[in-house]
Amino acid sequence: MVSVQQAERIAAAIELPDWVLTKSASLVYTCFGPAADAFERSIKTNFPAQHAFVEAWMRAHSHPFAERLPYLNPWHGIASVLAYLALILALRVLSRGVGKLSCRTLGMVHNLGLHLLSLYMSLGLMISARAAGYSLWNNAAGTSPAEWRIAKLIWLFYVSKVVEWLDTVIMLLKQNYRQVTFLHVYHHTTIFVLWWVASLLAPGGESYYSAMVNSGVHVFMYGYYFLTLLFPSGMVRDVLNKFKFVITKGQMCQFTFNCVQSVYDLLWVPRDKLKYSSVLLHILFWYMISLLALFGNFLKRQKSSHRRADTAAASAATEDTMAKPCGHRTDGTRGKAGMTRVQLEKLKSEQAAELQRLTRESGNGKGQNVSVDTMARN
């Protein structure tokens, strides 16, 4: 196992620089800040009491690190969620006029970027937690320099949820409307809100575990998505298709681990020795339960749909290519070996047409002493 001293050196080497936070915040504010500020002013003007209450609550409950972390203004967060929902509605309408887009290059860049970012966050949280002397569970969100590293990674994880909204944009541009389900929208909006709460109230402590595990799952998930775009067909794609449901099961496993973590902290650890917010742990537990239920239902429906599709395909193949090879037929005639019913009926029709042609050419309107069934047996 890596010692605390070794972990400290590694964590310091890969620490997210403070200037990344300030520069990224400045860039984002330049693009979207004026609109978000206008939204906040409208709230303050129309709902002054509610605005004052939220501001007072934040001052009373915010973690000391929250002042140093950008993009934690609640009104900007609400504006972001509303903009995301409005974008979904707008793209559903506009994409029909634009037409179906491939988005292959955009998807590859997006998935590879999130794959690498998730790898950095997962390993960074693991090493930084070790450097901070964390145990597996029941950790406090402290204010030491080692925990500032963790707080920055928690903040980065929170901000990455906005980047993941591009998943939805790509789906809509490709007109894969069936993928933008209630589960998809619910998951992408609520997880952003909950990690805003965690970043504001306790960016560290027990939150490191959920962010670390989720990032670890996303390493494989976005890596899988990248490879499916890189190999749209062929042998590699056939292998990748076998892991389709493994991704969903992996997500459900992480939800289960998070449930176990919250149950351990809330029920096993004595209340006077609990180092993290019990309110946040309750929220974590019930949120994971909701995701387990929704993802479980999704997995069940997908498997049922695939079974129905496989059954229909097998039935069609049997009907089309596995008809009786026509030895003795039920009508007493003998078909040509290896021919299906469809092929035999087609042959009989062609032979009937040929018989009529010969009849016309011979001038014998009463027909010739030849039958279709006799020709079919030849």
Short mmCIF file of C-alpha atoms in Angstrom, two decimals:
data_model
loop_
_atom_site.label_atom_id
_atom_site.label_comp_id
_atom_site.label_asym_id
_atom_site.label_seq_id
_atom_site.Cartn_x
_atom_site.Cartn_y
_atom_site.Cartn_z
CA MET A 1 0.00 0.00 0.00
CA VAL A 2 1.16 3.53 -0.75
CA SER A 3 2.25 5.35 2.39
CA VAL A 4 0.81 8.71 3.39
CA GLN A 5 4.13 10.39 2.61
CA GLN A 6 4.30 8.85 -0.87
CA ALA A 7 0.67 9.75 -1.52
CA GLU A 8 1.39 13.32 -0.41
CA ARG A 9 4.18 13.67 -2.96
CA ILE A 10 2.06 12.23 -5.77
CA ALA A 11 -0.98 14.32 -4.80
CA ALA A 12 1.12 17.48 -4.77
CA ALA A 13 2.50 16.65 -8.22
CA ILE A 14 -0.92 16.13 -9.81
CA GLU A 15 -2.81 18.78 -7.81
CA LEU A 16 -5.26 20.89 -9.75
CA PRO A 17 -3.69 24.38 -9.85
CA ASP A 18 -5.69 27.19 -8.29
CA TRP A 19 -5.34 29.28 -11.44
CA VAL A 20 -7.38 26.68 -13.35
CA LEU A 21 -10.34 27.49 -11.13
CA THR A 22 -10.02 31.24 -11.51
CA LYS A 23 -9.31 31.22 -15.25
CA SER A 24 -12.11 28.79 -16.05
CA ALA A 25 -14.53 30.76 -13.88
CA SER A 26 -13.56 33.97 -15.65
CA LEU A 27 -14.03 32.39 -19.07
CA VAL A 28 -17.42 30.90 -18.22
CA TYR A 29 -18.61 34.14 -16.66
CA THR A 30 -17.60 36.08 -19.76
CA CYS A 31 -19.82 33.81 -21.86
CA PHE A 32 -22.79 33.24 -19.58
CA GLY A 33 -22.38 35.54 -16.58
CA PRO A 34 -24.46 38.49 -17.82
CA ALA A 35 -27.46 36.25 -18.54
CA ALA A 36 -27.10 34.50 -15.17
CA ASP A 37 -26.82 37.86 -13.39
CA ALA A 38 -29.96 39.06 -15.14
CA PHE A 39 -31.77 35.95 -13.89
CA GLU A 40 -30.60 36.63 -10.33
CA ARG A 41 -31.72 40.26 -10.52
CA SER A 42 -35.17 39.16 -11.64
CA ILE A 43 -35.39 36.78 -8.67
CA LYS A 44 -34.22 39.47 -6.28
CA THR A 45 -36.73 41.95 -7.68
CA ASN A 46 -39.75 39.65 -7.78
CA PHE A 47 -38.97 37.45 -4.76
CA PRO A 48 -36.86 39.57 -2.40
CA ALA A 49 -37.70 37.61 0.75
CA GLN A 50 -36.82 34.26 -0.81
CA HIS A 51 -33.62 35.68 -2.25
CA ALA A 52 -32.59 37.07 1.12
CA PHE A 53 -33.39 33.77 2.85
CA VAL A 54 -31.23 31.74 0.46
CA GLU A 55 -28.34 34.18 0.77
CA ALA A 56 -28.52 34.11 4.58
CA TRP A 57 -28.75 30.31 4.63
CA MET A 58 -25.67 30.03 2.44
CA ARG A 59 -23.65 32.37 4.64
CA ALA A 60 -24.60 30.32 7.69
CA HIS A 61 -23.95 26.84 6.27
CA SER A 62 -21.28 27.16 3.58
CA HIS A 63 -18.00 25.34 4.07
CA PRO A 64 -14.95 27.62 4.45
CA PHE A 65 -13.61 26.36 1.12
CA ALA A 66 -16.80 27.42 -0.67
CA GLU A 67 -15.62 31.03 -0.77
CA ARG A 68 -12.62 29.95 -2.85
CA LEU A 69 -14.57 27.74 -5.23
CA PRO A 70 -16.25 29.44 -8.21
CA TYR A 71 -19.63 28.71 -9.77
CA LEU A 72 -21.43 28.11 -6.48
CA ASN A 73 -23.87 30.99 -6.82
CA PRO A 74 -27.25 29.24 -6.39
CA TRP A 75 -29.03 31.49 -8.87
CA HIS A 76 -26.44 30.77 -11.52
CA GLY A 77 -26.93 27.07 -10.83
CA ILE A 78 -30.70 27.33 -11.18
CA ALA A 79 -30.26 29.32 -14.38
CA SER A 80 -27.98 26.57 -15.71
CA VAL A 81 -30.55 23.85 -15.05
CA LEU A 82 -33.33 25.89 -16.65
CA ALA A 83 -31.11 26.58 -19.65
CA TYR A 84 -30.38 22.85 -19.98
CA LEU A 85 -34.08 21.96 -19.94
CA ALA A 86 -34.89 24.76 -22.40
CA LEU A 87 -32.09 23.54 -24.68
CA ILE A 88 -33.61 20.07 -24.74
CA LEU A 89 -36.98 21.44 -25.84
CA ALA A 90 -35.40 23.76 -28.41
CA LEU A 91 -33.23 21.06 -29.97
CA ARG A 92 -36.15 18.66 -30.26
CA VAL A 93 -37.82 21.24 -32.48
CA LEU A 94 -34.81 22.64 -34.33
CA SER A 95 -33.15 19.30 -35.05
CA ARG A 96 -36.12 18.26 -37.17
CA GLY A 97 -35.52 21.24 -39.44
CA VAL A 98 -31.75 20.77 -39.57
CA GLY A 99 -31.97 17.04 -40.18
CA LYS A 100 -30.18 14.12 -38.61
CA LEU A 101 -26.50 14.83 -37.94
CA SER A 102 -23.73 12.29 -37.49
CA CYS A 103 -21.78 14.12 -34.73
CA ARG A 104 -19.17 11.34 -34.87
CA THR A 105 -16.16 13.64 -34.50
CA LEU A 106 -17.84 15.70 -31.78
CA GLY A 107 -18.85 12.53 -29.98
CA MET A 108 -15.34 11.08 -30.14
CA VAL A 109 -13.75 14.26 -28.76
CA HIS A 110 -16.42 14.56 -26.05
CA ASN A 111 -16.20 10.94 -24.91
CA LEU A 112 -12.41 10.79 -25.00
CA GLY A 113 -12.21 14.05 -23.06
CA LEU A 114 -14.58 12.82 -20.35
CA HIS A 115 -12.78 9.47 -20.27
CA LEU A 116 -9.46 11.19 -19.50
CA LEU A 117 -11.04 13.70 -17.10
CA SER A 118 -12.77 10.89 -15.19
CA LEU A 119 -9.48 9.00 -14.98
CA TYR A 120 -7.77 12.07 -13.54
CA MET A 121 -10.53 12.70 -10.99
CA SER A 122 -10.77 9.07 -9.90
CA LEU A 123 -7.04 8.59 -9.38
CA GLY A 124 -6.63 12.10 -7.98
CA LEU A 125 -9.31 11.57 -5.35
CA MET A 126 -7.92 8.18 -4.41
CA ILE A 127 -4.38 9.49 -3.93
CA SER A 128 -5.44 12.77 -2.30
CA ALA A 129 -7.68 10.93 0.16
CA ARG A 130 -4.75 8.75 1.13
CA ALA A 131 -2.53 11.81 1.51
CA ALA A 132 -5.15 13.42 3.76
CA GLY A 133 -5.17 10.33 5.99
CA TYR A 134 -8.75 9.36 5.15
CA SER A 135 -10.20 6.00 6.05
CA LEU A 136 -12.54 4.28 3.61
CA TRP A 137 -15.67 5.80 5.18
CA ASN A 138 -16.66 8.21 7.97
CA ASN A 139 -14.39 11.11 7.07
CA ALA A 140 -14.84 14.76 7.97
CA ALA A 141 -14.68 17.60 5.46
CA GLY A 142 -11.77 19.45 7.01
CA THR A 143 -9.81 22.54 6.05
CA SER A 144 -6.20 21.33 5.83
CA PRO A 145 -4.06 21.92 2.71
CA ALA A 146 -4.41 18.23 1.82
CA GLU A 147 -8.19 18.58 2.01
CA TRP A 148 -8.10 21.68 -0.18
CA ARG A 149 -6.79 19.40 -2.93
CA ILE A 150 -9.79 17.13 -2.39
CA ALA A 151 -12.16 20.11 -2.38
CA LYS A 152 -10.84 21.23 -5.77
CA LEU A 153 -11.36 17.74 -7.20
CA ILE A 154 -14.88 17.62 -5.77
CA TRP A 155 -15.55 20.98 -7.42
CA LEU A 156 -14.11 19.70 -10.70
CA PHE A 157 -16.37 16.67 -10.46
CA TYR A 158 -19.35 18.98 -9.90
CA VAL A 159 -18.45 21.12 -12.92
CA SER A 160 -17.96 18.00 -15.06
CA LYS A 161 -21.70 17.36 -14.71
CA VAL A 162 -22.27 20.41 -16.91
CA VAL A 163 -19.87 19.01 -19.51
CA GLU A 164 -21.85 15.76 -19.45
CA TRP A 165 -24.93 17.68 -20.59
CA LEU A 166 -23.32 17.54 -24.02
CA ASP A 167 -24.40 13.87 -24.02
CA THR A 168 -27.97 15.09 -24.38
CA VAL A 169 -27.11 17.62 -27.07
CA ILE A 170 -25.40 14.96 -29.19
CA MET A 171 -28.36 12.60 -28.81
CA LEU A 172 -30.78 15.28 -29.95
CA LEU A 173 -28.61 16.38 -32.88
CA LYS A 174 -28.49 12.74 -33.98
CA GLN A 175 -32.29 12.64 -33.49
CA ASN A 176 -32.00 9.75 -31.05
CA TYR A 177 -35.02 11.09 -29.18
CA ARG A 178 -35.81 7.76 -27.54
CA GLN A 179 -32.53 7.99 -25.60
CA VAL A 180 -33.51 11.29 -23.97
CA THR A 181 -35.78 9.58 -21.46
CA PHE A 182 -37.06 10.72 -18.09
CA LEU A 183 -34.24 8.73 -16.49
CA HIS A 184 -31.65 10.52 -18.62
CA VAL A 185 -32.92 14.03 -17.87
CA TYR A 186 -33.61 13.26 -14.20
CA HIS A 187 -30.11 11.88 -13.68
CA HIS A 188 -28.31 14.72 -15.48
CA THR A 189 -30.20 17.49 -13.69
CA THR A 190 -30.40 16.12 -10.15
CA ILE A 191 -26.79 14.99 -9.97
CA PHE A 192 -25.70 18.51 -10.89
CA VAL A 193 -27.86 19.98 -8.12
CA LEU A 194 -26.70 17.47 -5.51
CA TRP A 195 -23.03 18.01 -6.24
CA TRP A 196 -23.59 21.75 -6.06
CA VAL A 197 -24.90 21.13 -2.53
CA ALA A 198 -21.93 18.91 -1.68
CA SER A 199 -19.43 21.43 -3.05
CA LEU A 200 -21.07 24.21 -1.07
CA LEU A 201 -21.58 22.46 2.26
CA ALA A 202 -18.91 19.77 2.48
CA PRO A 203 -16.41 19.54 -0.42
CA GLY A 204 -14.48 16.66 1.05
CA GLY A 205 -14.96 14.02 3.70
CA GLU A 206 -17.43 11.34 2.68
CA SER A 207 -18.14 12.99 -0.66
CA TYR A 208 -14.73 11.88 -1.92
CA TYR A 209 -15.89 8.25 -2.08
CA SER A 210 -18.97 8.85 -4.25
CA ALA A 211 -17.05 11.11 -6.63
CA MET A 212 -14.15 8.65 -6.84
CA VAL A 213 -16.35 5.62 -7.56
CA ASN A 214 -18.54 7.50 -10.03
CA SER A 215 -15.48 8.79 -11.87
CA GLY A 216 -14.07 5.27 -11.97
CA VAL A 217 -17.24 3.95 -13.60
CA HIS A 218 -17.19 6.84 -16.07
CA VAL A 219 -13.65 5.90 -17.10
CA PHE A 220 -15.06 2.67 -18.53
CA MET A 221 -18.36 4.15 -19.69
CA TYR A 222 -16.93 7.00 -21.74
CA GLY A 223 -14.09 4.79 -22.92
CA TYR A 224 -16.70 2.34 -24.19
CA TYR A 225 -18.63 5.12 -25.95
CA PHE A 226 -15.43 6.39 -27.56
CA LEU A 227 -14.52 2.94 -28.86
CA THR A 228 -17.99 2.34 -30.30
CA LEU A 229 -17.57 5.52 -32.34
CA LEU A 230 -14.03 4.61 -33.32
CA PHE A 231 -15.16 1.14 -34.44
CA PRO A 232 -18.70 1.56 -35.81
CA SER A 233 -18.64 -1.95 -37.28
CA GLY A 234 -16.50 -5.03 -37.55
CA MET A 235 -15.09 -7.56 -35.13
CA VAL A 236 -14.10 -5.01 -32.46
CA ARG A 237 -17.61 -3.55 -32.46
CA ASP A 238 -19.10 -7.03 -32.10
CA VAL A 239 -16.97 -7.54 -29.00
CA LEU A 240 -17.95 -4.12 -27.62
CA ASN A 241 -21.65 -4.87 -28.10
CA LYS A 242 -21.33 -7.72 -25.61
CA PHE A 243 -20.44 -5.18 -22.91
CA LYS A 244 -23.45 -2.92 -23.49
CA PHE A 245 -25.36 -4.04 -20.42
CA VAL A 246 -22.18 -4.34 -18.35
CA ILE A 247 -21.97 -0.53 -18.31
CA THR A 248 -25.47 -0.19 -16.85
CA LYS A 249 -24.76 -2.93 -14.31
CA GLY A 250 -21.54 -1.15 -13.35
CA GLN A 251 -23.49 2.03 -12.67
CA MET A 252 -25.94 0.10 -10.53
CA CYS A 253 -23.04 -1.41 -8.58
CA GLN A 254 -21.72 2.05 -7.74
CA PHE A 255 -25.19 3.10 -6.57
CA THR A 256 -25.21 0.06 -4.31
CA PHE A 257 -21.76 0.89 -2.92
CA ASN A 258 -22.93 4.42 -2.14
CA CYS A 259 -26.02 3.06 -0.40
CA VAL A 260 -23.84 0.78 1.70
CA GLN A 261 -21.60 3.72 2.58
CA SER A 262 -24.52 5.84 3.78
CA VAL A 263 -26.05 2.93 5.72
CA TYR A 264 -22.70 2.24 7.39
CA ASP A 265 -22.27 5.87 8.42
CA LEU A 266 -25.85 6.34 9.59
CA LEU A 267 -26.46 3.01 11.33
CA TRP A 268 -23.12 1.44 12.18
CA VAL A 269 -21.13 4.50 13.27
CA PRO A 270 -22.28 5.91 16.64
CA ARG A 271 -23.95 9.26 16.13
CA ASP A 272 -21.48 11.07 18.40
CA LYS A 273 -18.60 9.72 16.28
CA LEU A 274 -20.12 10.50 12.89
CA LYS A 275 -17.81 12.98 11.17
CA TYR A 276 -19.95 13.92 8.18
CA SER A 277 -23.33 15.58 7.77
CA SER A 278 -26.14 13.13 8.49
CA VAL A 279 -28.46 15.22 6.31
CA LEU A 280 -26.19 14.79 3.29
CA LEU A 281 -25.86 11.08 4.00
CA HIS A 282 -29.66 10.69 4.07
CA ILE A 283 -29.89 12.57 0.78
CA LEU A 284 -27.20 10.30 -0.68
CA PHE A 285 -29.04 7.15 0.40
CA TRP A 286 -32.45 8.07 -0.98
CA TYR A 287 -31.01 9.47 -4.18
CA MET A 288 -29.14 6.21 -4.77
CA ILE A 289 -32.34 4.27 -4.11
CA SER A 290 -34.15 6.33 -6.75
CA LEU A 291 -31.38 5.70 -9.27
CA LEU A 292 -31.31 1.99 -8.52
CA ALA A 293 -35.05 1.79 -9.13
CA LEU A 294 -34.92 3.79 -12.36
CA PHE A 295 -31.83 2.10 -13.78
CA GLY A 296 -33.17 -1.32 -12.78
CA ASN A 297 -36.41 -0.63 -14.61
CA PHE A 298 -34.45 0.62 -17.63
CA LEU A 299 -32.28 -2.50 -17.69
CA LYS A 300 -35.32 -4.75 -17.38
CA ARG A 301 -37.13 -3.02 -20.25
CA GLN A 302 -34.03 -3.05 -22.45
CA LYS A 303 -33.46 -6.76 -21.92
CA SER A 304 -37.12 -7.49 -22.57
CA SER A 305 -36.98 -5.42 -25.76
CA HIS A 306 -33.88 -7.26 -26.95
CA ARG A 307 -35.47 -10.64 -26.23
CA ARG A 308 -38.56 -9.68 -28.23
CA ALA A 309 -36.40 -8.45 -31.09
CA ASP A 310 -34.34 -11.64 -31.08
CA THR A 311 -37.48 -13.78 -31.01
CA ALA A 312 -39.04 -11.85 -33.88
CA ALA A 313 -35.85 -12.10 -35.92
CA ALA A 314 -35.60 -15.84 -35.27
CA SER A 315 -39.25 -16.35 -36.23
CA ALA A 316 -38.79 -14.38 -39.44
CA ALA A 317 -35.69 -16.34 -40.31
CA THR A 318 -37.48 -19.61 -39.64
CA GLU A 319 -40.43 -18.56 -41.76
CA ASP A 320 -38.27 -17.36 -44.61
CA THR A 321 -35.37 -19.80 -44.76
CA MET A 322 -36.30 -22.82 -42.68
CA ALA A 323 -39.53 -23.87 -44.30
CA LYS A 324 -39.96 -27.57 -44.98
CA PRO A 325 -37.38 -28.67 -47.55
CA CYS A 326 -40.23 -30.08 -49.53
CA GLY A 327 -39.94 -33.82 -49.57
CA HIS A 328 -43.53 -35.09 -49.53
CA ARG A 329 -45.89 -32.12 -49.20
CA THR A 330 -49.10 -32.19 -47.26
CA ASP A 331 -51.07 -31.72 -50.47
CA GLY A 332 -49.66 -34.92 -51.92
CA THR A 333 -47.15 -33.26 -54.25
CA ARG A 334 -43.40 -33.60 -54.09
CA GLY A 335 -41.34 -30.39 -54.04
CA LYS A 336 -37.78 -30.03 -55.16
CA ALA A 337 -35.35 -30.92 -52.39
CA GLY A 338 -34.05 -27.94 -50.47
CA MET A 339 -36.73 -25.51 -51.71
CA THR A 340 -38.83 -23.48 -49.32
CA ARG A 341 -42.58 -23.02 -49.62
CA VAL A 342 -42.09 -19.47 -50.87
CA GLN A 343 -39.65 -20.61 -53.54
CA LEU A 344 -41.93 -23.46 -54.60
CA GLU A 345 -44.95 -21.18 -54.94
CA LYS A 346 -42.90 -18.78 -57.02
CA LEU A 347 -41.77 -21.64 -59.26
CA LYS A 348 -45.35 -22.84 -59.69
CA SER A 349 -46.46 -19.34 -60.69
CA GLU A 350 -43.67 -19.06 -63.24
CA GLN A 351 -44.50 -22.49 -64.67
CA ALA A 352 -48.19 -21.63 -64.88
CA ALA A 353 -47.34 -18.49 -66.83
CA GLU A 354 -45.08 -20.52 -69.13
CA LEU A 355 -47.86 -23.07 -69.66
CA GLN A 356 -50.30 -20.33 -70.66
CA ARG A 357 -47.75 -18.91 -73.10
CA LEU A 358 -47.22 -22.31 -74.73
CA THR A 359 -50.97 -22.81 -74.95
CA ARG A 360 -51.43 -19.50 -76.73
CA GLU A 361 -48.60 -20.23 -79.14
CA SER A 362 -49.95 -23.67 -80.08
CA GLY A 363 -53.42 -22.27 -80.66
CA ASN A 364 -54.93 -24.90 -78.42
CA GLY A 365 -57.40 -22.93 -76.36
CA LYS A 366 -58.39 -26.01 -74.37
CA GLY A 367 -54.90 -26.28 -72.93
CA GLN A 368 -52.33 -29.01 -73.12
CA ASN A 369 -52.08 -32.21 -71.23
CA VAL A 370 -49.61 -30.71 -68.79
CA SER A 371 -50.28 -29.66 -65.22
CA VAL A 372 -48.48 -27.22 -62.99
CA ASP A 373 -47.99 -29.83 -60.30
CA THR A 374 -46.47 -32.20 -62.86
CA MET A 375 -44.02 -29.51 -63.95
CA ALA A 376 -43.19 -28.76 -60.36
CA ARG A 377 -42.21 -32.35 -59.76
CA ASN A 378 -39.73 -32.38 -62.70
#
